[in-house]
PDB file of C-alpha atoms in Angstrom:
ATOM      1  CA  MET A   1      30.422   1.422  26.566  1.00 51.00           C
ATOM      2  CA  ILE A   2      31.436  -1.721  29.014  1.00 54.00           C
ATOM      3  CA  LEU A   3      34.673  -1.765  30.420  1.00 67.00           C
ATOM      4  CA  GLU A   4      35.435  -5.830  30.664  1.00 69.00           C
ATOM      5  CA  THR A   5      36.161  -4.636  34.605  1.00 80.00           C
ATOM      6  CA  ASP A   6      32.328  -3.199  34.815  1.00 85.00           C
ATOM      7  CA  LYS A   7      31.088  -7.166  32.911  1.00 88.00           C
ATOM      8  CA  LYS A   8      33.014  -8.247  35.905  1.00 91.00           C
ATOM      9  CA  ILE A   9      31.527  -5.930  39.010  1.00 91.00           C
ATOM     10  CA  ILE A  10      28.262  -6.712  37.075  1.00 92.00           C
ATOM     11  CA  GLY A  11      28.500 -10.260  36.854  1.00 94.00           C
ATOM     12  CA  ASN A  12      29.979 -10.423  40.653  1.00 93.00           C
ATOM     13  CA  LYS A  13      26.384  -8.644  41.746  1.00 94.00           C
ATOM     14  CA  PHE A  14      24.342 -10.822  39.867  1.00 96.00           C
ATOM     15  CA  LYS A  15      26.251 -13.437  41.480  1.00 96.00           C
ATOM     16  CA  GLU A  16      26.075 -11.992  45.449  1.00 94.00           C
ATOM     17  CA  TYR A  17      22.433 -11.981  44.589  1.00 96.00           C
ATOM     18  CA  ARG A  18      21.561 -15.053  43.710  1.00 96.00           C
ATOM     19  CA  LYS A  19      23.759 -16.583  45.894  1.00 97.00           C
ATOM     20  CA  SER A  20      21.714 -14.009  48.420  1.00 95.00           C
ATOM     21  CA  LYS A  21      18.262 -15.704  47.691  1.00 96.00           C
ATOM     22  CA  GLN A  22      19.511 -19.122  47.737  1.00 97.00           C
ATOM     23  CA  LEU A  23      18.925 -20.373  43.847  1.00 97.00           C
ATOM     24  CA  THR A  24      20.777 -21.595  41.760  1.00 98.00           C
ATOM     25  CA  GLN A  25      21.909 -21.069  38.296  1.00 98.00           C
ATOM     26  CA  PHE A  26      19.943 -23.620  36.638  1.00 98.00           C
ATOM     27  CA  GLU A  27      17.567 -21.663  38.727  1.00 98.00           C
ATOM     28  CA  LEU A  28      17.621 -18.672  38.026  1.00 98.00           C
ATOM     29  CA  ALA A  29      18.242 -18.925  34.223  1.00 98.00           C
ATOM     30  CA  GLU A  30      14.290 -20.849  34.244  1.00 98.00           C
ATOM     31  CA  LYS A  31      12.676 -18.421  35.992  1.00 97.00           C
ATOM     32  CA  VAL A  32      14.268 -15.044  33.753  1.00 97.00           C
ATOM     33  CA  GLY A  33      14.163 -17.758  29.793  1.00 97.00           C
ATOM     34  CA  LEU A  34      18.286 -18.082  30.045  1.00 97.00           C
ATOM     35  CA  ASN A  35      19.800 -21.489  30.180  1.00 96.00           C
ATOM     36  CA  GLU A  36      22.718 -21.937  32.436  1.00 97.00           C
ATOM     37  CA  LYS A  37      25.208 -21.579  30.872  1.00 98.00           C
ATOM     38  CA  GLN A  38      23.893 -18.414  29.687  1.00 97.00           C
ATOM     39  CA  ILE A  39      23.484 -17.373  33.002  1.00 98.00           C
ATOM     40  CA  SER A  40      27.554 -18.132  33.822  1.00 98.00           C
ATOM     41  CA  ARG A  41      28.465 -16.102  31.275  1.00 97.00           C
ATOM     42  CA  ILE A  42      26.624 -13.382  32.752  1.00 96.00           C
ATOM     43  CA  GLU A  43      28.076 -13.621  36.034  1.00 97.00           C
ATOM     44  CA  ALA A  44      31.749 -14.693  35.345  1.00 96.00           C
ATOM     45  CA  GLY A  45      32.029 -11.621  33.768  1.00 93.00           C
ATOM     46  CA  LEU A  46      32.069 -12.655  30.186  1.00 94.00           C
ATOM     47  CA  ASN A  47      28.804 -11.475  28.591  1.00 93.00           C
ATOM     48  CA  TYR A  48      26.642  -8.610  29.307  1.00 90.00           C
ATOM     49  CA  PRO A  49      23.180  -9.275  29.688  1.00 93.00           C
ATOM     50  CA  THR A  50      20.368  -7.523  27.695  1.00 93.00           C
ATOM     51  CA  TYR A  51      18.458  -4.596  28.699  1.00 93.00           C
ATOM     52  CA  LEU A  52      14.996  -7.469  29.164  1.00 95.00           C
ATOM     53  CA  THR A  53      17.306  -9.644  30.560  1.00 95.00           C
ATOM     54  CA  PHE A  54      19.055  -7.233  33.301  1.00 95.00           C
ATOM     55  CA  VAL A  55      15.422  -5.967  33.887  1.00 94.00           C
ATOM     56  CA  LYS A  56      14.704  -9.878  34.228  1.00 97.00           C
ATOM     57  CA  LEU A  57      17.094 -10.836  36.959  1.00 97.00           C
ATOM     58  CA  LEU A  58      16.624  -7.349  39.066  1.00 96.00           C
ATOM     59  CA  ASP A  59      12.552  -8.203  39.536  1.00 97.00           C
ATOM     60  CA  VAL A  60      13.123 -11.904  39.735  1.00 97.00           C
ATOM     61  CA  LEU A  61      15.854 -11.294  42.578  1.00 97.00           C
ATOM     62  CA  ASP A  62      14.270  -8.250  44.281  1.00 96.00           C
ATOM     63  CA  VAL A  63      16.592  -6.399  43.891  1.00 94.00           C
ATOM     64  CA  ASN A  64      16.118  -2.578  43.147  1.00 92.00           C
ATOM     65  CA  ILE A  65      17.931  -0.341  39.466  1.00 91.00           C
ATOM     66  CA  LEU A  66      19.303   2.576  41.591  1.00 89.00           C
ATOM     67  CA  ASP A  67      21.062  -0.133  44.418  1.00 87.00           C
ATOM     68  CA  PHE A  68      22.293  -2.381  42.292  1.00 89.00           C
ATOM     69  CA  VAL A  69      24.444   0.466  40.166  1.00 84.00           C
ATOM     70  CA  GLN A  70      24.462   2.589  43.512  1.00 80.00           C
ATOM     71  CA  SER A  71      26.220  -0.028  45.725  1.00 72.00           C
ATOM     72  CA  ALA A  72      29.459  -1.660  45.879  1.00 61.00           C
ATOM     73  CA  PRO A  73      30.994  -4.369  44.413  1.00 58.00           C
ATOM     74  CA  LEU A  74      28.796  -7.084  47.266  1.00 51.00           C
ATOM     75  CA  THR A  75      31.823  -8.696  48.376  1.00 50.00           C
ATOM     76  CA  ASN A  76      35.641  -7.276  49.215  1.00 48.00           C
ATOM     77  CA  ASN A  77      37.468 -10.235  46.363  1.00 49.00           C
ATOM     78  CA  PRO A  78      38.497  -6.932  44.689  1.00 49.00           C
ATOM     79  CA  LEU A  79      39.387  -7.111  40.847  1.00 47.00           C
ATOM     80  CA  PRO A  80      42.678  -9.024  40.761  1.00 50.00           C
ATOM     81  CA  VAL A  81      45.628  -6.740  39.165  1.00 47.00           C
ATOM     82  CA  SER A  82      48.787  -7.444  36.686  1.00 52.00           C
ATOM     83  CA  TYR A  83      52.475  -6.065  38.447  1.00 50.00           C
ATOM     84  CA  THR A  84      52.482  -3.995  34.824  1.00 56.00           C
ATOM     85  CA  HIS A  85      49.396  -2.093  35.903  1.00 50.00           C
ATOM     86  CA  LEU A  86      50.778  -1.138  40.245  1.00 49.00           C
ATOM     87  CA  ARG A  87      54.582  -0.546  37.963  1.00 54.00           C
ATOM     88  CA  ALA A  88      52.669   2.117  35.452  1.00 57.00           C
ATOM     89  CA  HIS A  89      50.571   3.731  38.589  1.00 50.00           C
ATOM     90  CA  GLU A  90      53.251   3.604  40.202  1.00 57.00           C
ATOM     91  CA  THR A  91      55.285   5.277  37.654  1.00 58.00           C
ATOM     92  CA  GLY A  92      53.165   7.351  36.218  1.00 60.00           C
ATOM     93  CA  ARG A  93      53.670   5.190  32.836  1.00 57.00           C
ATOM     94  CA  ASN A  94      50.434   4.948  30.440  1.00 54.00           C
ATOM     95  CA  LEU A  95      50.025   1.211  28.910  1.00 50.00           C
TER      96      LEU A  95
END
């Protein structure tokens, strides 16, 4: 099962790899056979790519799958965490 945070991490990784190749979302979409909106939704963590799309993205971006899954997020921008979750962690309470 894919967690929402996993989708965001995967989307952010694809976005960073795309930008490192100096491709626009439109250009990447054309190369993998999607439309720009689909790329945008993947990068935003709203949609998860199908297996075939995942493989096409890795191929077009020239990224080895092992490098992709073993690497930490490409940027140091942490995912937002709510105050409620922080307090629950501090107090040991489950949400």
